[in-house]
Amino acid sequence: MDELAGGRRRHADSPPLPDDMLAEILLLLPPEPIHLFRTSFVSKRWRGLVHDARFLRRFREFHGGTPPMLGFFNNHPRSPLFVPTSGGFAASTAAKMSHDDWWALHCRHGHALLQNRRTGAILVWDLVTGDQRHLPLPTRAQEWSCNGAVLCAAGHADHGDCRSCPFLVAYVFSRERNSVTSACTYSSETGVWSELTSIVLPFASVDVKPMALVGNTLYCLLDNYNILEFDLDNHRLGLAQKFPRDAIGSYHDHIVIMPTEDGRLGLAGVEGLNLHLWSLMASIDGLVTWTHQRVIDLENFLAPEVVAATFNFWVEPIGFAEDAGVIFIYVHPSVYMIHLKSMQIEEVPEKGNYSSILPYTSFYAPGITAGGGDDQAELLNRC
């Protein structure tokens, strides 16, 4: 006992690691926020290190600049509004939110965009820090089919640190009785909505499926499977090249639009057990067409019992995580994440009913609640 105690005393008396050496060790922690969150409780010195802006920038760069996926929002009424996919991130506030009250619109770079189904008010929410911004509904947008997206303000290049920059909310909505679809943007810098820009689209309304940002143009599916484009630079609406209707039929109308790795508008659909990836490309003569880019045979990656289940259920693409390059495939009652670069596949533990989902990704940020609500935030500030 005395020898052991003496060993402990000698260890306690040894000089601490220099800050730069300790920082190099902490860089090796996994990217999920829970790890730096726990580290920040070790001591004031350690908390100072992991809260340092330079360290956080290096941490993001060390992990490739790609924030980890912490979970996803889901608007199917028979499943939770938010489903965590990362251990230690519970997002308890989101888990308690009701589908009767909230509809998830979009997630990007640590922000989630939700709309109150009773009042129409819009919420921009950072689930990691707990920060919330409530926005009024744009004028003349009540009771119309709608969709939206939350983006970084123009000129912000470091998307690993989007919390430090202003944000932009794009809101698109349709009113069937006059066949007009309109769009506007909200700036967190000015605190006001822009003027509306509109386009006449007979027999078409905004769909609620996830939108896609390519360059500075936002794309939104319509309920007739045309694709609306919102040019954010010129504040103008138009239509993208229409995807072949017979191809959509072969996908049972289940498609996902998304940005491609080379910066084009892409689309995914599943025919049988083949995942088809498309891209909107311009030929040498300037003709823009949808082109097959890749076909992935899912039978090579799904377990035999899952393949057998596809005789009774369609295989549907239901979401895309741009930061992680992950497409989500649903085979009732399971969701599978397919990493398009490595072709690794993971099953989401939470089984249930899912339609379109909105992946939420984020690195650690000072003031983190780790999904634990105000109690953990208060505890962190007191340590």
Coordinates of C-alpha atoms in Angstrom, one line a residue:
M1 CA 0.0 0.0 0.0
D2 CA 2.8 2.4 0.9
E3 CA 4.6 1.6 -2.3
L4 CA 1.4 2.2 -4.3
A5 CA 0.7 5.4 -2.4
G6 CA 4.3 6.5 -3.0
G7 CA 3.9 5.7 -6.7
R8 CA 0.8 7.9 -6.8
R9 CA 2.6 10.7 -5.0
R10 CA 5.5 10.6 -7.5
H11 CA 3.0 10.7 -10.4
A12 CA 1.2 13.6 -8.8
D13 CA 4.5 15.5 -8.3
S14 CA 5.7 15.0 -11.9
P15 CA 5.5 18.2 -14.0
P16 CA 2.4 18.6 -16.2
L17 CA 2.7 18.2 -20.0
P18 CA 3.3 21.5 -21.8
D19 CA 0.2 23.0 -23.4
D20 CA 1.5 22.4 -27.0
M21 CA 2.2 18.7 -26.3
L22 CA -1.2 18.3 -24.6
A23 CA -2.9 20.0 -27.5
E24 CA -1.3 17.5 -29.9
I25 CA -2.6 14.6 -27.9
L26 CA -6.2 16.1 -27.7
L27 CA -6.2 16.4 -31.5
L28 CA -6.3 12.6 -31.6
L29 CA -9.7 12.5 -30.0
P30 CA -12.6 11.3 -32.2
P31 CA -14.5 14.2 -33.9
E32 CA -17.9 13.7 -32.1
P33 CA -18.6 16.6 -29.8
I34 CA -19.0 14.4 -26.7
H35 CA -15.3 13.8 -26.5
L36 CA -14.1 17.4 -26.3
F37 CA -17.1 18.1 -24.1
R38 CA -16.0 15.6 -21.5
T39 CA -12.4 16.8 -21.8
S40 CA -13.4 20.3 -21.0
F41 CA -14.5 19.1 -17.5
V42 CA -11.1 17.7 -16.5
S43 CA -9.8 21.1 -15.4
K44 CA -9.8 24.8 -16.2
R45 CA -6.6 24.4 -18.0
W46 CA -7.9 21.6 -20.2
R47 CA -11.1 23.6 -20.8
G48 CA -9.1 26.6 -21.9
L49 CA -7.2 24.5 -24.4
V50 CA -10.2 22.9 -26.0
H51 CA -12.0 26.3 -26.1
D52 CA -9.2 28.0 -27.8
A53 CA -10.1 29.1 -31.3
R54 CA -6.8 28.1 -32.8
F55 CA -7.1 24.6 -31.3
L56 CA -10.7 24.2 -32.6
R57 CA -9.6 25.2 -36.1
R58 CA -6.7 22.7 -36.0
F59 CA -9.1 20.0 -34.6
R60 CA -11.4 20.5 -37.5
E61 CA -8.6 20.5 -40.0
F62 CA -7.1 17.3 -38.4
H63 CA -10.4 15.5 -39.0
G64 CA -10.6 16.6 -42.6
G65 CA -12.9 19.5 -42.1
T66 CA -15.9 17.1 -42.3
P67 CA -18.1 17.4 -39.2
P68 CA -19.5 14.2 -37.8
M69 CA -23.1 13.3 -38.2
L70 CA -24.9 13.4 -34.9
G71 CA -28.4 12.4 -36.0
F72 CA -31.2 13.4 -38.3
F73 CA -34.6 15.0 -38.3
N74 CA -37.6 13.0 -39.6
N75 CA -41.1 14.3 -40.3
H76 CA -42.9 10.9 -40.3
P77 CA -45.5 11.2 -37.5
R78 CA -44.9 7.6 -36.2
S79 CA -41.2 8.1 -35.5
P80 CA -39.2 10.6 -33.3
L81 CA -38.7 14.1 -34.7
F82 CA -35.0 13.7 -34.1
V83 CA -33.0 10.4 -34.2
P84 CA -29.5 10.5 -32.7
T85 CA -26.9 8.4 -34.6
S86 CA -23.8 9.4 -32.5
G87 CA -23.2 8.0 -29.0
G88 CA -23.4 10.7 -26.3
F89 CA -25.5 13.1 -28.3
A90 CA -29.1 12.8 -27.1
A91 CA -30.5 16.2 -28.1
S92 CA -33.1 15.7 -25.4
T93 CA -34.9 18.9 -26.3
A94 CA -35.4 17.8 -29.9
A95 CA -36.4 14.3 -28.7
K96 CA -39.3 15.9 -26.7
M97 CA -40.6 18.0 -29.6
S98 CA -43.9 16.9 -31.1
H99 CA -44.7 16.4 -34.7
D100 CA -48.0 18.1 -33.9
D101 CA -46.0 21.3 -33.2
W102 CA -42.9 21.2 -35.4
W103 CA -41.9 20.4 -39.0
A104 CA -38.2 20.1 -39.9
L105 CA -37.2 21.9 -43.1
H106 CA -33.4 21.8 -43.4
C107 CA -30.0 21.3 -41.7
R108 CA -26.7 22.6 -42.7
H109 CA -23.3 23.3 -40.9
G110 CA -24.6 23.0 -37.4
H111 CA -27.9 24.8 -37.9
A112 CA -31.4 23.2 -38.1
L113 CA -34.4 25.0 -39.6
L114 CA -37.8 24.1 -38.2
Q115 CA -41.3 25.6 -38.6
N116 CA -44.0 25.7 -36.0
R117 CA -47.0 24.0 -37.5
R118 CA -49.4 26.0 -35.3
T119 CA -48.1 29.5 -35.6
G120 CA -45.9 29.3 -38.7
A121 CA -43.0 30.9 -36.9
I122 CA -39.5 29.7 -38.0
L123 CA -36.8 28.5 -35.7
V124 CA -33.1 28.5 -36.5
W125 CA -31.5 26.1 -33.9
D126 CA -27.9 25.1 -33.1
L127 CA -28.5 21.8 -31.3
V128 CA -24.9 21.6 -30.0
T129 CA -24.8 25.0 -28.3
G130 CA -28.5 25.3 -27.7
D131 CA -28.7 28.7 -29.4
Q132 CA -32.1 29.5 -30.9
R133 CA -33.3 32.3 -33.1
H134 CA -37.0 32.7 -33.7
L135 CA -38.1 34.4 -37.0
P136 CA -41.5 35.7 -38.0
L137 CA -43.1 34.1 -41.0
P138 CA -42.6 36.1 -44.2
T139 CA -45.5 38.4 -45.2
R140 CA -48.2 36.7 -47.3
A141 CA -46.8 33.2 -46.7
Q142 CA -49.5 31.9 -44.3
E143 CA -51.1 28.5 -45.1
W144 CA -49.2 27.8 -48.3
S145 CA -47.1 24.7 -49.2
C146 CA -43.6 25.7 -48.4
N147 CA -39.9 24.6 -47.9
G148 CA -36.8 26.3 -46.7
A149 CA -33.1 26.2 -46.1
V150 CA -30.6 27.7 -43.7
L151 CA -27.3 28.8 -45.1
C152 CA -24.1 30.7 -44.3
A153 CA -24.2 34.4 -45.3
A154 CA -22.3 35.2 -48.5
G155 CA -18.6 35.4 -48.3
H156 CA -18.1 32.9 -45.5
A157 CA -15.6 30.2 -46.5
D158 CA -14.7 28.4 -43.3
H159 CA -17.7 26.1 -43.0
G160 CA -16.2 24.4 -40.0
D161 CA -16.9 27.5 -38.0
C162 CA -20.3 28.7 -39.3
R163 CA -21.4 29.7 -35.8
S164 CA -19.2 32.8 -35.9
C165 CA -20.8 34.1 -39.1
P166 CA -24.3 35.5 -40.0
F167 CA -26.8 33.1 -41.5
L168 CA -29.3 33.3 -44.3
V169 CA -32.7 31.6 -44.4
A170 CA -34.3 31.0 -47.8
Y171 CA -38.0 30.4 -47.8
V172 CA -40.0 29.1 -50.8
F173 CA -43.8 28.8 -50.9
S174 CA -46.7 28.2 -53.3
R175 CA -50.3 29.1 -53.4
E176 CA -52.3 26.8 -55.7
R177 CA -55.3 29.0 -56.4
N178 CA -53.2 31.6 -58.3
S179 CA -50.4 29.2 -59.5
V180 CA -47.7 31.5 -58.1
T181 CA -44.6 30.2 -56.3
S182 CA -42.6 32.8 -54.4
A183 CA -39.3 33.0 -52.5
C184 CA -37.5 35.4 -50.2
T185 CA -34.5 35.4 -47.8
Y186 CA -34.0 36.4 -44.2
S187 CA -30.6 37.9 -43.1
S188 CA -29.5 37.5 -39.5
E189 CA -27.5 40.7 -40.0
T190 CA -30.5 42.9 -41.0
G191 CA -33.2 41.0 -39.1
V192 CA -35.7 41.4 -42.0
W193 CA -37.1 39.4 -44.9
S194 CA -36.2 40.5 -48.5
E195 CA -38.8 41.4 -51.1
L196 CA -40.6 38.4 -52.8
T197 CA -39.5 37.1 -56.1
S198 CA -42.2 35.0 -57.9
I199 CA -42.8 32.7 -60.8
V200 CA -46.1 31.4 -62.3
L201 CA -46.1 27.5 -62.2
P202 CA -49.5 26.1 -63.2
F203 CA -50.4 22.8 -61.5
A204 CA -47.3 22.7 -59.4
S205 CA -46.5 23.4 -55.8
V206 CA -43.4 23.3 -53.6
D207 CA -42.7 19.8 -52.2
V208 CA -41.4 19.2 -48.7
K209 CA -38.5 16.9 -49.7
P210 CA -35.0 18.2 -48.8
M211 CA -33.6 21.0 -50.9
A212 CA -30.1 21.0 -52.4
L213 CA -27.5 23.9 -52.6
V214 CA -25.2 23.9 -55.6
G215 CA -22.9 26.9 -55.8
N216 CA -25.2 29.8 -54.8
T217 CA -28.3 28.3 -56.3
L218 CA -30.9 26.5 -54.2
Y219 CA -32.9 23.6 -55.7
C220 CA -36.3 22.5 -54.6
L221 CA -38.5 19.6 -55.8
L222 CA -42.0 20.5 -56.9
D223 CA -44.9 18.1 -56.5
N224 CA -45.0 17.4 -60.3
Y225 CA -41.3 16.5 -60.1
N226 CA -40.0 19.5 -61.8
I227 CA -37.1 21.2 -60.0
L228 CA -37.3 24.8 -59.0
E229 CA -34.1 26.8 -58.8
F230 CA -33.6 29.9 -56.6
D231 CA -30.6 32.0 -57.7
L232 CA -29.5 33.6 -54.5
D233 CA -27.1 36.0 -56.1
N234 CA -29.7 37.5 -58.5
H235 CA -32.7 36.8 -56.3
R236 CA -34.5 35.0 -59.2
L237 CA -36.6 31.9 -59.6
G238 CA -36.5 29.5 -62.6
L239 CA -36.8 25.8 -63.5
A240 CA -33.9 23.4 -63.9
Q241 CA -33.8 20.8 -66.7
K242 CA -36.7 18.4 -66.1
F243 CA -35.7 14.9 -65.0
P244 CA -37.1 12.1 -67.3
R245 CA -40.6 11.2 -66.1
D246 CA -40.3 7.5 -67.0
A247 CA -37.1 7.3 -64.9
I248 CA -39.0 8.8 -61.9
G249 CA -41.7 6.2 -62.4
S250 CA -39.2 3.4 -62.3
Y251 CA -38.1 4.8 -58.9
H252 CA -41.7 4.7 -57.6
D253 CA -41.6 8.5 -57.4
H254 CA -39.0 8.2 -54.6
I255 CA -36.0 10.5 -55.5
V256 CA -33.5 12.7 -53.6
I257 CA -31.8 15.7 -55.1
M258 CA -28.3 16.6 -53.9
P259 CA -25.1 18.2 -54.8
T260 CA -22.5 16.0 -56.5
E261 CA -18.9 15.9 -55.5
D262 CA -17.8 17.9 -58.6
G263 CA -20.3 20.7 -57.8
R264 CA -23.3 19.9 -60.0
L265 CA -26.9 19.1 -59.3
G266 CA -27.4 15.4 -58.7
L267 CA -30.3 13.0 -58.1
A268 CA -30.6 9.6 -56.6
G269 CA -33.2 6.9 -57.1
V270 CA -33.4 3.1 -56.6
E271 CA -34.7 0.6 -59.2
G272 CA -35.0 -2.8 -57.7
L273 CA -31.8 -3.1 -55.7
N274 CA -29.8 -0.8 -57.9
L275 CA -29.0 2.7 -56.6
H276 CA -28.8 5.1 -59.5
L277 CA -26.8 8.4 -59.2
W278 CA -27.4 11.1 -61.8
S279 CA -25.8 14.4 -62.6
L280 CA -27.1 17.5 -64.6
M281 CA -24.3 18.1 -67.1
A282 CA -23.7 20.4 -70.0
S283 CA -22.3 19.0 -73.2
I284 CA -19.7 20.7 -75.5
D285 CA -22.5 22.3 -77.5
G286 CA -24.1 23.7 -74.3
L287 CA -27.0 21.2 -74.1
V288 CA -27.9 20.5 -70.5
T289 CA -29.0 16.9 -69.8
W290 CA -29.4 14.4 -67.0
T291 CA -26.6 11.9 -67.2
H292 CA -26.1 8.5 -65.4
Q293 CA -23.0 8.8 -63.3
R294 CA -23.0 5.6 -61.3
V295 CA -25.0 2.4 -60.5
I296 CA -24.5 0.7 -57.2
D297 CA -25.8 -2.8 -56.7
L298 CA -27.1 -2.7 -53.1
E299 CA -27.3 -6.5 -53.0
N300 CA -23.6 -6.6 -52.6
F301 CA -23.8 -4.5 -49.4
L302 CA -27.0 -5.4 -47.7
A303 CA -27.4 -8.5 -45.5
P304 CA -29.3 -11.4 -47.1
E305 CA -32.2 -11.0 -44.8
V306 CA -32.5 -7.3 -45.8
V307 CA -32.4 -8.3 -49.5
A308 CA -35.1 -10.8 -48.8
A309 CA -37.2 -8.1 -47.2
T310 CA -37.1 -6.0 -50.4
F311 CA -39.6 -8.4 -52.0
N312 CA -42.2 -6.9 -49.7
F313 CA -40.9 -3.3 -49.3
W314 CA -39.5 -0.8 -51.8
V315 CA -35.9 0.4 -51.3
E316 CA -36.1 4.2 -51.1
P317 CA -33.4 6.9 -51.0
I318 CA -34.6 9.3 -48.2
G319 CA -31.8 11.7 -47.5
F320 CA -28.2 12.9 -48.2
A321 CA -25.5 14.2 -45.8
E322 CA -23.4 16.5 -48.0
D323 CA -20.6 17.0 -45.5
A324 CA -20.2 13.3 -45.0
G325 CA -21.0 12.1 -48.5
V326 CA -23.6 9.7 -47.1
I327 CA -26.8 8.7 -48.8
F328 CA -29.6 7.2 -46.7
I329 CA -31.6 4.2 -47.9
Y330 CA -34.8 3.0 -46.3
V331 CA -35.9 -0.6 -46.2
H332 CA -38.8 -0.8 -43.8
P333 CA -38.2 -0.7 -40.8
S334 CA -34.5 0.2 -41.1
V335 CA -32.4 3.1 -42.4
Y336 CA -28.9 2.4 -43.9
M337 CA -26.2 5.0 -44.3
I338 CA -24.1 4.4 -47.4
H339 CA -20.7 6.2 -47.6
L340 CA -20.3 6.8 -51.3
K341 CA -16.5 7.1 -51.2
S342 CA -15.6 4.1 -49.1
M343 CA -18.8 2.2 -49.8
Q344 CA -19.1 1.3 -46.2
I345 CA -22.7 0.7 -45.0
E346 CA -24.1 1.3 -41.5
E347 CA -27.5 0.6 -40.1
V348 CA -29.1 3.2 -37.9
P349 CA -30.0 1.6 -34.6
E350 CA -33.4 3.3 -34.3
K351 CA -35.9 1.3 -36.4
G352 CA -39.3 2.8 -37.4
N353 CA -41.2 4.6 -40.1
Y354 CA -39.2 7.2 -42.1
S355 CA -39.8 9.3 -45.2
S356 CA -37.5 12.2 -46.0
I357 CA -34.8 12.8 -43.4
L358 CA -32.5 15.8 -42.7
P359 CA -29.0 14.8 -41.4
Y360 CA -27.5 17.0 -38.7
T361 CA -23.7 17.4 -38.6
S362 CA -21.5 19.4 -36.2
F363 CA -18.2 19.7 -34.5
Y364 CA -17.7 20.7 -30.9
A365 CA -18.3 24.3 -29.9
P366 CA -17.7 26.1 -26.6
G367 CA -20.9 26.4 -24.5
I368 CA -22.0 23.0 -25.7
T369 CA -25.0 21.3 -24.1
A370 CA -24.2 17.9 -25.8
G371 CA -27.9 17.4 -26.2
G372 CA -28.3 17.5 -22.5
G373 CA -30.3 20.8 -22.2
D374 CA -29.8 23.8 -20.0
D375 CA -28.6 21.8 -17.0
Q376 CA -25.4 20.7 -18.7
A377 CA -24.7 24.1 -20.1
E378 CA -25.1 25.7 -16.7
L379 CA -22.8 23.0 -15.1
L380 CA -20.2 23.6 -17.8
N381 CA -20.2 27.4 -17.1
R382 CA -19.7 26.8 -13.4
C383 CA -16.7 24.4 -13.7

